[in-house]
Amino acid sequence: MFLVLIFLWLACSDMPGVLGRIPPSQRKFSSPAIEAVISTMTSRLKDPSLAHLFENCFPNCLDTTVASYKVDNNVPDTFVITGDIDATWLRDTTNQVLPYLPYAQQDPKLKSMLCGIIIRQSNDVLHDPFANAFNFGDSGAGHPDDQRKPKMTPHVFEGKYELDSLVAVLKLSYGYYNWTRDTSCFALEGTKWLESVKLIISTVSRMQAGTKEDGASPPYLFQRTTQVATDTLGLQGRGVAARRCGLSKCMFRPSDDSTSLPFLIPANAMTAVELEHVAEILEIPGLPFSDPETAKEARSLAGTIRAAIKRYAVLENSVFGKKIYAYEVDGSGGAVFMDDANIPSLLALPYLGYTTKTDPVYQHTREFLLSDLNPFFFSGTAAEGIGGPHEGEFYIWPMSILMRALTSDDDKEILNCLEMLKSTHAGTFFMHESFFMDDASKFTRPWFAWANSLFGELLLTLARERPHLIFNSTEPIVPL
């Protein structure tokens, strides 16, 4: 009965792209460069199911979630929604478009659209650096009744402070520069991009303070009337107490659930990497946004965070018996050992550029995460993988299976991940948010663009690095 209801709802839904790739006339944005990639990949993939999944998933963000793209006085503006929620999440948007960056130089319109996201993200950060999601305009949609400091505004859809959301803005800027070598995008609105970078750095730095340092006037408070404990913060909106240790506080996880302890290690690891990346841009001489002093500050902050992770988050788990990365710490010795499927995660540390796949501490951590010792690792008759509190017990997120493959050097493990992905889309040929470990027809969010983009990224990565796994030949496909 559950499966019947799912497909009846999908059939009646006005959401685009939930049953197959929508026709060209209905696509929100089209790129000849991306279409060429799809054509090349699908013609070479030896597995028809993988080809069908790639054809649907890889362009899904462009097909269905570029809600607005316009150019006014040579300044692009792009608004990208998450899929089934009509708002933009800083983190989701960055991850949704990451696989398109290698092809931006081939397609001026695609490049302009991506620049438009950077400009919008910069403006959103300047509007509220503590918010994770924004409306297209000042509609007041979302969660306007949340009690928060700073106060909610009509432009903010949700005001949860997530360190990785803030840093995702830097990640997209660097990715754009790395693939296009275009710096003009960062100066199209005068100093706004640079101002947003400075605000991100100062916010990360400000959130290093311990709870007692914050005193009676912390920079951020959040309370929501809800029956879901992870949708609000305790201690009158402050969240769990923190002690200054060099890490930066993160009140909510990338799943939008509140943290159990205030220093989220995957988010801090991502922050260190992206601070170093943005410093590279700021150190380019002779440009309107060149700022060696801010670059120096970014590198210093990154170094402090890296040292703090090493000191406070590489710990011996008493049950596992090896030193591993903790998921969250409080700076006073408290630690949470687990992982959540959402990225940044501990499983994703090499993908984030923080460490290598062969790092012994990461290898031990990976072993721990993919075992029953991780409270959110589930193994059922449909698949095995990591979930999280957001959808609860026994629900596996395809994102974790994708990340397991992206961070593996084992062909057998990667092929096993591909088999699980092929067998758990419930006949929709799209990635979902999560599915029940014993029955993939019980899934959440049939329209989740981030996971679709990540699937495309995985196959493109394999096409470059391990073509023998997915093609009939060993000839790789390179991005450009």
Tab-separated table of N, CA, C and O in Angstrom, residues 123-235:
chain	number	residue	atom	x	y	z
A	123	ASN	N	25.726	38.241	-1.562
A	123	ASN	CA	24.724	39.158	-1.036
A	123	ASN	C	23.935	38.546	0.117
A	123	ASN	O	23.583	39.235	1.078
A	124	ASP	N	23.651	37.248	0.022
A	124	ASP	CA	22.942	36.581	1.110
A	124	ASP	C	23.773	36.571	2.384
A	124	ASP	O	23.252	36.805	3.485
A	125	VAL	N	25.068	36.308	2.263
A	125	VAL	CA	25.942	36.327	3.434
A	125	VAL	C	25.979	37.716	4.053
A	125	VAL	O	25.917	37.864	5.282
A	126	LEU	N	26.075	38.737	3.225
A	126	LEU	CA	26.089	40.111	3.747
A	126	LEU	C	24.766	40.444	4.440
A	126	LEU	O	24.737	41.224	5.395
A	127	HIS	N	23.674	39.845	3.962
A	127	HIS	CA	22.377	40.067	4.598
A	127	HIS	C	22.317	39.397	5.965
A	127	HIS	O	21.807	39.990	6.924
A	128	ASP	N	22.844	38.168	6.071
A	128	ASP	CA	22.772	37.432	7.344
A	128	ASP	C	23.764	36.273	7.313
A	128	ASP	O	23.487	35.227	6.727
A	129	PRO	N	24.933	36.408	7.937
A	129	PRO	CA	25.931	35.348	7.902
A	129	PRO	C	25.572	34.133	8.758
A	129	PRO	O	26.244	33.102	8.688
A	130	PHE	N	24.514	34.250	9.575
A	130	PHE	CA	24.118	33.144	10.447
A	130	PHE	C	22.967	32.323	9.871
A	130	PHE	O	22.514	31.368	10.500
A	131	ALA	N	22.481	32.665	8.697
A	131	ALA	CA	21.355	31.949	8.098
A	131	ALA	C	21.858	30.876	7.142
A	131	ALA	O	22.893	31.036	6.498
A	132	ASN	N	21.096	29.809	7.023
A	132	ASN	CA	21.481	28.716	6.130
A	132	ASN	C	20.675	28.687	4.838
A	132	ASN	O	21.108	28.086	3.855
A	133	ALA	N	19.487	29.341	4.810
A	133	ALA	CA	18.627	29.265	3.630
A	133	ALA	C	17.907	30.593	3.424
A	133	ALA	O	17.527	31.275	4.396
A	134	PHE	N	17.697	30.942	2.141
A	134	PHE	CA	17.161	32.257	1.811
A	134	PHE	C	16.038	32.146	0.779
A	134	PHE	O	16.011	31.224	-0.043
A	135	ASN	N	15.142	33.118	0.826
A	135	ASN	CA	14.090	33.249	-0.174
A	135	ASN	C	14.624	33.993	-1.397
A	135	ASN	O	15.651	34.673	-1.332
A	136	PHE	N	13.873	33.901	-2.496
A	136	PHE	CA	14.248	34.626	-3.708
A	136	PHE	C	14.198	36.134	-3.473
A	136	PHE	O	15.098	36.868	-3.850
A	137	GLY	N	13.135	36.575	-2.839
A	137	GLY	CA	12.973	37.981	-2.469
A	137	GLY	C	12.684	38.075	-0.989
A	137	GLY	O	13.134	37.240	-0.197
A	138	ASP	N	11.924	39.067	-0.608
A	138	ASP	CA	11.594	39.261	0.807
A	138	ASP	C	10.180	38.765	1.090
A	138	ASP	O	9.327	39.492	1.607
A	139	SER	N	9.938	37.492	0.754
A	139	SER	CA	8.583	36.935	0.835
A	139	SER	C	8.162	36.573	2.246
A	139	SER	O	6.973	36.431	2.525
A	140	GLY	N	9.126	36.368	3.134
A	140	GLY	CA	8.789	35.949	4.487
A	140	GLY	C	8.471	34.471	4.587
A	140	GLY	O	8.062	33.989	5.648
A	141	ALA	N	8.653	33.716	3.515
A	141	ALA	CA	8.396	32.279	3.543
A	141	ALA	C	9.426	31.575	4.421
A	141	ALA	O	10.519	32.083	4.640
A	142	GLY	N	9.041	30.397	4.915
A	142	GLY	CA	9.966	29.616	5.714
A	142	GLY	C	9.582	29.560	7.164
A	142	GLY	O	8.493	29.099	7.509
A	143	HIS	N	10.453	30.068	8.026
A	143	HIS	CA	10.262	29.950	9.479
A	143	HIS	C	10.334	31.325	10.148
A	143	HIS	O	11.206	31.565	11.002
A	144	PRO	N	9.427	32.219	9.808
A	144	PRO	CA	9.516	33.589	10.334
A	144	PRO	C	9.273	33.693	11.836
A	144	PRO	O	9.650	34.694	12.448
A	145	ASP	N	8.685	32.648	12.441
A	145	ASP	CA	8.353	32.710	13.871
A	145	ASP	C	9.483	32.219	14.761
A	145	ASP	O	9.354	32.248	15.986
A	146	ASP	N	10.572	31.762	14.181
A	146	ASP	CA	11.708	31.333	14.998
A	146	ASP	C	12.233	32.508	15.815
A	146	ASP	O	12.345	33.636	15.313
A	147	GLN	N	12.560	32.232	17.066
A	147	GLN	CA	13.151	33.242	17.938
A	147	GLN	C	14.664	33.144	17.805
A	147	GLN	O	15.260	32.127	18.164
A	148	ARG	N	15.255	34.214	17.290
A	148	ARG	CA	16.649	34.105	16.903
A	148	ARG	C	17.380	35.421	17.096
A	148	ARG	O	16.795	36.495	17.000
A	149	LYS	N	18.657	35.324	17.355
A	149	LYS	CA	19.550	36.473	17.310
A	149	LYS	C	20.667	36.122	16.342
A	149	LYS	O	21.352	35.114	16.548
A	150	PRO	N	20.839	36.897	15.270
A	150	PRO	CA	20.086	38.089	14.867
A	150	PRO	C	18.647	37.754	14.470
A	150	PRO	O	18.351	36.604	14.147
A	151	LYS	N	17.777	38.740	14.494
A	151	LYS	CA	16.366	38.515	14.234
A	151	LYS	C	16.135	38.034	12.803
A	151	LYS	O	16.860	38.397	11.878
A	152	MET	N	15.099	37.231	12.648
A	152	MET	CA	14.702	36.773	11.325
A	152	MET	C	14.233	37.961	10.488
A	152	MET	O	13.652	38.914	11.005
A	153	THR	N	14.476	37.892	9.185
A	153	THR	CA	13.995	38.900	8.245
A	153	THR	C	13.203	38.188	7.146
A	153	THR	O	13.335	36.969	6.961
A	154	PRO	N	12.393	38.908	6.384
A	154	PRO	CA	11.598	38.258	5.326
A	154	PRO	C	12.435	37.585	4.244
A	154	PRO	O	11.938	36.721	3.534
A	155	HIS	N	13.710	37.970	4.120
A	155	HIS	CA	14.569	37.364	3.094
A	155	HIS	C	15.119	36.013	3.537
A	155	HIS	O	15.514	35.199	2.703
A	156	VAL	N	15.133	35.754	4.836
A	156	VAL	CA	15.696	34.517	5.377
A	156	VAL	C	14.612	33.452	5.451
A	156	VAL	O	13.588	33.639	6.102
A	157	PHE	N	14.848	32.315	4.790
A	157	PHE	CA	13.919	31.189	4.846
A	157	PHE	C	14.122	30.406	6.138
A	157	PHE	O	13.172	30.012	6.800
A	158	GLU	N	15.383	30.163	6.490
A	158	GLU	CA	15.701	29.478	7.742
A	158	GLU	C	16.982	30.053	8.302
A	158	GLU	O	17.927	30.330	7.556
A	159	GLY	N	16.997	30.228	9.625
A	159	GLY	CA	18.111	30.930	10.251
A	159	GLY	C	18.982	30.073	11.132
A	159	GLY	O	19.483	30.527	12.165
A	160	LYS	N	19.216	28.834	10.742
A	160	LYS	CA	20.099	27.957	11.503
A	160	LYS	C	21.554	28.245	11.133
A	160	LYS	O	21.888	28.297	9.949
A	161	TYR	N	22.388	28.398	12.164
A	161	TYR	CA	23.803	28.660	11.876
A	161	TYR	C	24.532	27.349	11.655
A	161	TYR	O	24.700	26.536	12.567
A	162	GLU	N	24.985	27.149	10.421
A	162	GLU	CA	25.714	25.958	10.017
A	162	GLU	C	27.037	26.411	9.397
A	162	GLU	O	27.047	27.030	8.327
A	163	LEU	N	28.111	26.118	10.071
A	163	LEU	CA	29.431	26.573	9.627
A	163	LEU	C	29.702	26.176	8.181
A	163	LEU	O	30.236	26.963	7.390
A	164	ASP	N	29.317	24.956	7.819
A	164	ASP	CA	29.618	24.501	6.464
A	164	ASP	C	28.831	25.269	5.410
A	164	ASP	O	29.285	25.416	4.274
A	165	SER	N	27.627	25.754	5.767
A	165	SER	CA	26.856	26.563	4.814
A	165	SER	C	27.603	27.847	4.485
A	165	SER	O	27.676	28.263	3.321
A	166	LEU	N	28.138	28.464	5.501
A	166	LEU	CA	28.885	29.704	5.313
A	166	LEU	C	30.122	29.456	4.454
A	166	LEU	O	30.404	30.204	3.507
A	167	VAL	N	30.838	28.368	4.751
A	167	VAL	CA	32.077	28.067	4.045
A	167	VAL	C	31.806	27.553	2.627
A	167	VAL	O	32.668	27.654	1.756
A	168	ALA	N	30.586	27.027	2.389
A	168	ALA	CA	30.240	26.579	1.036
A	168	ALA	C	30.320	27.727	0.034
A	168	ALA	O	30.569	27.502	-1.159
A	169	VAL	N	30.134	28.948	0.499
A	169	VAL	CA	30.257	30.122	-0.368
A	169	VAL	C	31.700	30.256	-0.858
A	169	VAL	O	31.954	30.537	-2.039
A	170	LEU	N	32.641	30.042	0.040
A	170	LEU	CA	34.056	30.074	-0.352
A	170	LEU	C	34.381	28.921	-1.298
A	170	LEU	O	35.144	29.095	-2.255
A	171	LYS	N	33.805	27.765	-1.037
A	171	LYS	CA	34.079	26.585	-1.860
A	171	LYS	C	33.662	26.816	-3.314
A	171	LYS	O	34.406	26.477	-4.245
A	172	LEU	N	32.488	27.396	-3.508
A	172	LEU	CA	32.028	27.647	-4.875
A	172	LEU	C	32.897	28.704	-5.555
A	172	LEU	O	33.251	28.570	-6.735
A	173	SER	N	33.249	29.748	-4.828
A	173	SER	CA	34.099	30.792	-5.406
A	173	SER	C	35.432	30.220	-5.868
A	173	SER	O	35.903	30.499	-6.973
A	174	TYR	N	36.033	29.396	-5.016
A	174	TYR	CA	37.331	28.826	-5.389
A	174	TYR	C	37.191	27.827	-6.538
A	174	TYR	O	38.014	27.806	-7.461
A	175	GLY	N	36.156	27.006	-6.489
A	175	GLY	CA	35.946	26.047	-7.564
A	175	GLY	C	35.758	26.737	-8.899
A	175	GLY	O	36.310	26.315	-9.927
A	176	TYR	N	34.990	27.819	-8.887
A	176	TYR	CA	34.768	28.611	-10.099
A	176	TYR	C	36.099	29.166	-10.622
A	176	TYR	O	36.418	29.040	-11.808
A	177	TYR	N	36.883	29.758	-9.734
A	177	TYR	CA	38.179	30.322	-10.141
A	177	TYR	C	39.129	29.222	-10.612
A	177	TYR	O	39.826	29.372	-11.629
A	178	ASN	N	39.142	28.110	-9.920
A	178	ASN	CA	40.071	27.030	-10.238
A	178	ASN	C	39.837	26.470	-11.636
A	178	ASN	O	40.796	26.121	-12.342
A	179	TRP	N	38.573	26.404	-12.057
A	179	TRP	CA	38.270	25.824	-13.359
A	179	TRP	C	38.232	26.848	-14.489
A	179	TRP	O	38.456	26.506	-15.649
A	180	THR	N	37.929	28.103	-14.181
A	180	THR	CA	37.785	29.107	-15.247
A	180	THR	C	38.933	30.104	-15.297
A	180	THR	O	39.160	30.739	-16.335
A	181	ARG	N	39.631	30.294	-14.162
A	181	ARG	CA	40.652	31.341	-14.020
A	181	ARG	C	40.065	32.734	-14.257
A	181	ARG	O	40.794	33.692	-14.517
A	182	ASP	N	38.759	32.824	-14.136
A	182	ASP	CA	38.077	34.111	-14.281
A	182	ASP	C	38.004	34.786	-12.922
A	182	ASP	O	37.471	34.225	-11.964
A	183	THR	N	38.537	35.996	-12.829
A	183	THR	CA	38.457	36.751	-11.577
A	183	THR	C	37.471	37.913	-11.677
A	183	THR	O	37.178	38.560	-10.668
A	184	SER	N	36.977	38.180	-12.873
A	184	SER	CA	36.090	39.333	-13.049
A	184	SER	C	34.791	39.185	-12.268
A	184	SER	O	34.200	40.182	-11.835
A	185	CYS	N	34.330	37.936	-12.092
A	185	CYS	CA	33.078	37.695	-11.366
A	185	CYS	C	33.121	38.282	-9.959
A	185	CYS	O	32.118	38.778	-9.455
A	186	PHE	N	34.301	38.261	-9.340
A	186	PHE	CA	34.432	38.703	-7.957
A	186	PHE	C	34.415	40.230	-7.818
A	186	PHE	O	34.392	40.746	-6.692
A	187	ALA	N	34.425	40.935	-8.940
A	187	ALA	CA	34.439	42.398	-8.888
A	187	ALA	C	33.235	43.024	-9.592
A	187	ALA	O	33.176	44.248	-9.720
A	188	LEU	N	32.282	42.197	-10.030
A	188	LEU	CA	31.149	42.732	-10.799
A	188	LEU	C	30.253	43.638	-9.968
A	188	LEU	O	29.560	44.494	-10.508
A	189	GLU	N	30.240	43.428	-8.669
A	189	GLU	CA	29.457	44.303	-7.778
A	189	GLU	C	30.382	45.066	-6.828
A	189	GLU	O	30.120	45.170	-5.629
A	190	GLY	N	31.435	45.584	-7.379
A	190	GLY	CA	32.360	46.377	-6.580
A	190	GLY	C	33.060	45.533	-5.538
A	190	GLY	O	33.685	44.527	-5.853
A	191	THR	N	32.932	45.912	-4.273
A	191	THR	CA	33.643	45.230	-3.191
A	191	THR	C	32.781	44.218	-2.443
A	191	THR	O	33.205	43.677	-1.426
A	192	LYS	N	31.570	43.956	-2.939
A	192	LYS	CA	30.655	43.094	-2.176
A	192	LYS	C	31.199	41.687	-1.956
A	192	LYS	O	31.069	41.122	-0.869
A	193	TRP	N	31.803	41.106	-2.982
A	193	TRP	CA	32.343	39.757	-2.800
A	193	TRP	C	33.426	39.751	-1.734
A	193	TRP	O	33.426	38.902	-0.839
A	194	LEU	N	34.341	40.711	-1.802
A	194	LEU	CA	35.401	40.799	-0.804
A	194	LEU	C	34.820	41.049	0.582
A	194	LEU	O	35.271	40.452	1.573
A	195	GLU	N	33.809	41.893	0.671
A	195	GLU	CA	33.166	42.157	1.966
A	195	GLU	C	32.546	40.890	2.533
A	195	GLU	O	32.614	40.634	3.744
A	196	SER	N	31.952	40.080	1.670
A	196	SER	CA	31.342	38.832	2.150
A	196	SER	C	32.409	37.860	2.637
A	196	SER	O	32.205	37.163	3.639
A	197	VAL	N	33.544	37.811	1.949
A	197	VAL	CA	34.640	36.950	2.387
A	197	VAL	C	35.152	37.398	3.754
A	197	VAL	O	35.380	36.577	4.653
A	198	LYS	N	35.318	38.694	3.917
A	198	LYS	CA	35.773	39.218	5.219
A	198	LYS	C	34.772	38.904	6.319
A	198	LYS	O	35.152	38.569	7.448
A	199	LEU	N	33.478	38.980	5.994
A	199	LEU	CA	32.448	38.689	6.993
A	199	LEU	C	32.444	37.205	7.350
A	199	LEU	O	32.245	36.842	8.519
A	200	ILE	N	32.673	36.356	6.377
A	200	ILE	CA	32.763	34.911	6.659
A	200	ILE	C	33.926	34.642	7.607
A	200	ILE	O	33.782	33.934	8.615
A	201	ILE	N	35.081	35.233	7.324
A	201	ILE	CA	36.260	35.021	8.167
A	201	ILE	C	36.024	35.540	9.579
A	201	ILE	O	36.342	34.864	10.575
A	202	SER	N	35.448	36.724	9.691
A	202	SER	CA	35.209	37.293	11.023
A	202	SER	C	34.160	36.495	11.798
A	202	SER	O	34.253	36.369	13.025
A	203	THR	N	33.175	35.940	11.093
A	203	THR	CA	32.149	35.136	11.762
A	203	THR	C	32.747	33.829	12.271
A	203	THR	O	32.489	33.413	13.412
A	204	VAL	N	33.533	33.164	11.430
A	204	VAL	CA	34.206	31.932	11.853
A	204	VAL	C	35.083	32.215	13.071
A	204	VAL	O	35.095	31.453	14.044
A	205	SER	N	35.802	33.315	13.044
A	205	SER	CA	36.669	33.692	14.154
A	205	SER	C	35.866	34.012	15.411
A	205	SER	O	36.215	33.575	16.516
A	206	ARG	N	34.783	34.752	15.229
A	206	ARG	CA	33.938	35.123	16.381
A	206	ARG	C	33.349	33.887	17.053
A	206	ARG	O	33.228	33.833	18.288
A	207	MET	N	33.030	32.878	16.256
A	207	MET	CA	32.402	31.673	16.805
A	207	MET	C	33.420	30.698	17.404
A	207	MET	O	33.053	29.592	17.807
A	208	GLN	N	34.661	31.114	17.508
A	208	GLN	CA	35.654	30.324	18.253
A	208	GLN	C	35.522	30.535	19.752
A	208	GLN	O	36.056	29.750	20.539
A	209	ALA	N	34.828	31.564	20.149
A	209	ALA	CA	34.717	31.914	21.569
A	209	ALA	C	33.994	30.824	22.354
A	209	ALA	O	33.065	30.184	21.860
A	210	GLY	N	34.425	30.623	23.589
A	210	GLY	CA	33.726	29.702	24.476
A	210	GLY	C	32.434	30.325	24.994
A	210	GLY	O	32.216	31.536	24.905
A	211	THR	N	31.589	29.490	25.546
A	211	THR	CA	30.285	29.956	26.040
A	211	THR	C	30.451	31.014	27.134
A	211	THR	O	29.738	32.025	27.151
A	212	LYS	N	31.391	30.812	28.026
A	212	LYS	CA	31.590	31.783	29.110
A	212	LYS	C	32.118	33.110	28.579
A	212	LYS	O	31.786	34.170	29.116
A	213	GLU	N	32.928	33.056	27.537
A	213	GLU	CA	33.405	34.296	26.912
A	213	GLU	C	32.254	35.104	26.327
A	213	GLU	O	32.250	36.333	26.373
A	214	ASP	N	31.291	34.406	25.739
A	214	ASP	CA	30.152	35.087	25.126
A	214	ASP	C	29.343	35.866	26.158
A	214	ASP	O	28.734	36.896	25.840
A	215	GLY	N	29.334	35.372	27.380
A	215	GLY	CA	28.643	36.074	28.447
A	215	GLY	C	27.163	36.231	28.183
A	215	GLY	O	26.491	35.326	27.669
A	216	ALA	N	26.661	37.403	28.505
A	216	ALA	CA	25.218	37.656	28.404
A	216	ALA	C	24.789	38.024	26.995
A	216	ALA	O	23.594	38.159	26.731
A	217	SER	N	25.752	38.201	26.092
A	217	SER	CA	25.393	38.673	24.750
A	217	SER	C	26.097	37.857	23.662
A	217	SER	O	26.965	38.368	22.955
A	218	PRO	N	25.714	36.596	23.495
A	218	PRO	CA	26.308	35.797	22.423
A	218	PRO	C	25.868	36.314	21.059
A	218	PRO	O	24.795	36.917	20.936
A	219	PRO	N	26.648	36.102	20.015
A	219	PRO	CA	26.280	36.616	18.694
A	219	PRO	C	25.111	35.873	18.068
A	219	PRO	O	24.475	36.383	17.146
A	220	TYR	N	24.840	34.650	18.569
A	220	TYR	CA	23.806	33.830	17.942
A	220	TYR	C	22.988	33.097	18.988
A	220	TYR	O	23.533	32.477	19.910
A	221	LEU	N	21.660	33.173	18.838
A	221	LEU	CA	20.702	32.413	19.643
A	221	LEU	C	19.635	31.868	18.709
A	221	LEU	O	19.280	32.508	17.709
A	222	PHE	N	19.093	30.686	19.042
A	222	PHE	CA	18.063	30.110	18.179
A	222	PHE	C	17.119	29.240	19.004
A	222	PHE	O	17.548	28.337	19.721
A	223	GLN	N	15.811	29.515	18.872
A	223	GLN	CA	14.795	28.682	19.484
A	223	GLN	C	13.603	28.556	18.537
A	223	GLN	O	13.186	29.545	17.918
A	224	ARG	N	13.079	27.351	18.449
A	224	ARG	CA	11.903	27.085	17.619
A	224	ARG	C	10.902	26.276	18.426
A	224	ARG	O	11.277	25.339	19.130
A	225	THR	N	9.648	26.624	18.321
A	225	THR	CA	8.592	25.829	18.932
A	225	THR	C	8.369	24.594	18.069
A	225	THR	O	7.920	24.686	16.921
A	226	THR	N	8.709	23.437	18.602
A	226	THR	CA	8.710	22.220	17.800
A	226	THR	C	8.646	20.996	18.697
A	226	THR	O	9.002	21.058	19.878
A	227	GLN	N	8.205	19.881	18.133
A	227	GLN	CA	8.248	18.603	18.841
A	227	GLN	C	9.504	17.809	18.467
A	227	GLN	O	9.710	16.714	18.969
A	228	VAL	N	10.302	18.373	17.564
A	228	VAL	CA	11.532	17.710	17.120
A	228	VAL	C	12.709	18.325	17.864
A	228	VAL	O	13.068	19.489	17.634
A	229	ALA	N	13.315	17.554	18.737
A	229	ALA	CA	14.369	18.090	19.602
A	229	ALA	C	15.538	18.659	18.817
A	229	ALA	O	16.162	19.647	19.242
A	230	THR	N	15.859	18.060	17.671
A	230	THR	CA	17.024	18.502	16.900
A	230	THR	C	16.732	19.731	16.042
A	230	THR	O	17.603	20.185	15.302
A	231	ASP	N	15.525	20.285	16.145
A	231	ASP	CA	15.177	21.485	15.383
A	231	ASP	C	15.319	22.760	16.201
A	231	ASP	O	14.916	23.843	15.744
A	232	THR	N	15.862	22.653	17.402
A	232	THR	CA	16.036	23.831	18.235
A	232	THR	C	17.291	23.667	19.082
A	232	THR	O	17.960	22.630	19.033
A	233	LEU	N	17.633	24.702	19.837
A	233	LEU	CA	18.815	24.666	20.700
A	233	LEU	C	18.408	24.807	22.155
A	233	LEU	O	17.464	25.541	22.481
A	234	GLY	N	19.140	24.145	23.038
A	234	GLY	CA	18.896	24.249	24.464
A	234	GLY	C	19.590	25.451	25.076
A	234	GLY	O	20.137	26.308	24.378
A	235	LEU	N	19.557	25.509	26.398
A	235	LEU	CA	20.192	26.595	27.151
A	235	LEU	C	19.748	27.964	26.636
A	235	LEU	O	20.565	28.826	26.315
